Amino acid sequence: MGNYSGEASQDEALYGRIGRRLVPFLFLCYVVAYLDRVNVGFAKLQMQADLALSDTVYGLGAGIFFLGYFLFELPSNLLLARVGARRWIARIMVSWGLVSAATMFATGPASFYLLRFLLGVAEAGFFPGIILYLTYWYPERRRARIVALFMSGVAVAGVLGGPLSGWIMKAFAGAGGLHGWQWLFLLEALPAIVLGLWTLVYLDDGPAAARWLSASDQAAVLAALAADGGRREHMPLLAVLSSARVWLLALIYFLFVMGLYGVSFWLPQLIRNTGVSDVFEIGLLTAIPYGVAALAMIVAARHSDRTGERRWHAALAAFAGAAGLLASVHYGQHTMLAMAALSLATAGILSTFPIFWSLPTAMLGGTAAAAGIAMINSIGNLAGFLSPYLVGAIKDATASTANGMLMLALSLLLGGVLVLLSTTASGEMR
C-alpha cells in the first residue's frame, strides 16, 4: 500500500511538472487566438457604421472566417503531425497575427470578407493541433481537466478581452488618424506574433524531446500513453473520413459550436440591447458571463475526470446553455436578469467542450487522431460560419435577436440529446 501511494505521488508530481510547463503557455496562446478571432464582435460597435455594414453582412463576415478554417484544417493538422508541433504552431500564430492586424485596413464588405477568410486560413489547425499535442503528453484519464484548463482561455479571453477591447476602442479613437476599431485589430494582433516566435524556443515536439524531463520521467509518460494506445484505433486516413462515429461526433460538435459562436459574436450586441450604450461598460459586462464560465468548465471537467462519466456531463451542460439562452430572450430588456441568463448560457456552452473532446481523443490514435480531431473540428466549426450569419439575417428580417437565440437554444438541445443517444461513456458509438 505504501509503495502504491509512493508511485501515485510520483505520478502526480510528474504530471504537475508537465502541467506547469505546458498549460500556462498553451492557455495564453489560446486566449490570444480566441481574442483575435472574436474581437470583431467589439469592432462591430464602431466599424459597422464606418464601413456601412448591415447586420447580415457583419454576420457573414464574422462567420466567413470558418470557411477558410474548414478548407485548411485537416491538411494543417496532418502537417503538424509530420513536421512537429513546435514549428507548425509557431507558423500558425505568426501568420494569423499578421492577418488579424491587416483587418484594420478593411474598407467595405469585400475587403472585410477577404480578410476574415484569410484569418481562418492562417489560424486553421491551431485548436485541433493543440488538442492533438496534448495527447502526446497526457493519458485519457487526465485529459478532460487539462483540456478544460486550456479551453478556459476562451472564458478568460472574454473576461479580459471585453474590458480591454472596450478601452482600446474608446481611448485610441482618432489617435494617428485611425478609428478605435482599427487600433483594436492592430494592438490585439501583436501578442500572437510575439508568442508565435517564442513558441520556437519554448515548446518541445513531445516528451522524448523534452530536456527538462529526466530519462525515467520520459519513460513513465510514454508508458502511460502506450497503455492508452491499446484501446485506441489506428485507422487509415480514408477509414477516418468515412467513419460513421467520426461523422456523428462532428455533427454533435457542430451543434455545440452553433451555440458558442452565436453568443461569442453577438454578446456585446445582446448587452447593448438591454439598454447599455457605453462601449467600455459593455466590455466590462461581457466579462461576467465568461468569468462564470471559466469556473464552471473547470469544475465540470474535473468532476467528469473523477467519475469517468462523459455523456451526461456534456449533455447537461448543453441543456444548461440552452436554458440560459431562452431565459436571455425572456429577460432581454432587463440588464441584470439578462446578464444572469447569459452567464448561465455561456457557462453551459463552454462546459460542453472539454468534456466532448475526451470522446474522440479516447477513441482515436496515431494518424487517425490527427485526421479525426481535425475533421471533427473543421466540420463542427462550419457552425461558426453559419451561426453568426443566421443570427444576423434573422435580426435584419425581424428587427430582433430573440429568434436567433431561440435557434441556438434548439441546436444545443439537439446536441445534448445526440450525445445521450449515440455515445457511451468511453467514447464508443452504440
PDB file of C-alpha atoms in Angstrom, residues 240-256 356 359 363 375-376 379-380 414-415 417-424 427-430:
ATOM      1  CA  VAL A 240     -11.335   8.018 -40.624  1.00  0.00           C
ATOM      2  CA  LEU A 241     -13.008  10.171 -43.262  1.00  0.00           C
ATOM      3  CA  SER A 242     -15.736   7.572 -43.818  1.00  0.00           C
ATOM      4  CA  SER A 243     -16.249   6.564 -40.165  1.00  0.00           C
ATOM      5  CA  ALA A 244     -19.860   6.914 -39.002  1.00  0.00           C
ATOM      6  CA  ARG A 245     -18.609   7.505 -35.459  1.00  0.00           C
ATOM      7  CA  VAL A 246     -16.385  10.397 -36.526  1.00  0.00           C
ATOM      8  CA  TRP A 247     -19.196  11.958 -38.588  1.00  0.00           C
ATOM      9  CA  LEU A 248     -21.628  11.702 -35.689  1.00  0.00           C
ATOM     10  CA  LEU A 249     -19.141  13.334 -33.327  1.00  0.00           C
ATOM     11  CA  ALA A 250     -18.663  16.073 -35.941  1.00  0.00           C
ATOM     12  CA  LEU A 251     -22.431  16.649 -36.044  1.00  0.00           C
ATOM     13  CA  ILE A 252     -22.644  16.879 -32.252  1.00  0.00           C
ATOM     14  CA  TYR A 253     -19.729  19.298 -32.210  1.00  0.00           C
ATOM     15  CA  PHE A 254     -21.381  21.354 -34.966  1.00  0.00           C
ATOM     16  CA  LEU A 255     -24.496  21.760 -32.820  1.00  0.00           C
ATOM     17  CA  PHE A 256     -22.465  22.818 -29.771  1.00  0.00           C
ATOM     18  CA  PHE A 356     -16.702  16.496 -25.560  1.00  0.00           C
ATOM     19  CA  LEU A 359     -14.572  11.303 -26.670  1.00  0.00           C
ATOM     20  CA  MET A 363     -11.226   6.648 -29.465  1.00  0.00           C
ATOM     21  CA  MET A 375     -12.143  16.580 -39.309  1.00  0.00           C
ATOM     22  CA  ILE A 376     -14.458  16.857 -36.295  1.00  0.00           C
ATOM     23  CA  ILE A 379     -16.850  20.310 -39.794  1.00  0.00           C
ATOM     24  CA  GLY A 380     -18.053  21.414 -36.370  1.00  0.00           C
ATOM     25  CA  LEU A 414     -30.369  18.583 -30.084  1.00  0.00           C
ATOM     26  CA  GLY A 415     -26.624  18.247 -29.496  1.00  0.00           C
ATOM     27  CA  VAL A 417     -29.817  14.612 -26.941  1.00  0.00           C
ATOM     28  CA  LEU A 418     -27.476  13.133 -29.577  1.00  0.00           C
ATOM     29  CA  VAL A 419     -24.695  12.770 -27.007  1.00  0.00           C
ATOM     30  CA  LEU A 420     -27.025  10.799 -24.748  1.00  0.00           C
ATOM     31  CA  LEU A 421     -28.414   8.638 -27.543  1.00  0.00           C
ATOM     32  CA  SER A 422     -25.274   7.987 -29.505  1.00  0.00           C
ATOM     33  CA  THR A 423     -22.236   7.761 -27.252  1.00  0.00           C
ATOM     34  CA  THR A 424     -21.179   5.589 -24.393  1.00  0.00           C
ATOM     35  CA  GLY A 427     -16.493   7.340 -26.428  1.00  0.00           C
ATOM     36  CA  GLU A 428     -17.586   4.303 -28.446  1.00  0.00           C
ATOM     37  CA  MET A 429     -20.688   4.583 -30.563  1.00  0.00           C
ATOM     38  CA  ARG A 430     -23.644   2.340 -29.835  1.00  0.00           C
TER      39      ARG A 430
END
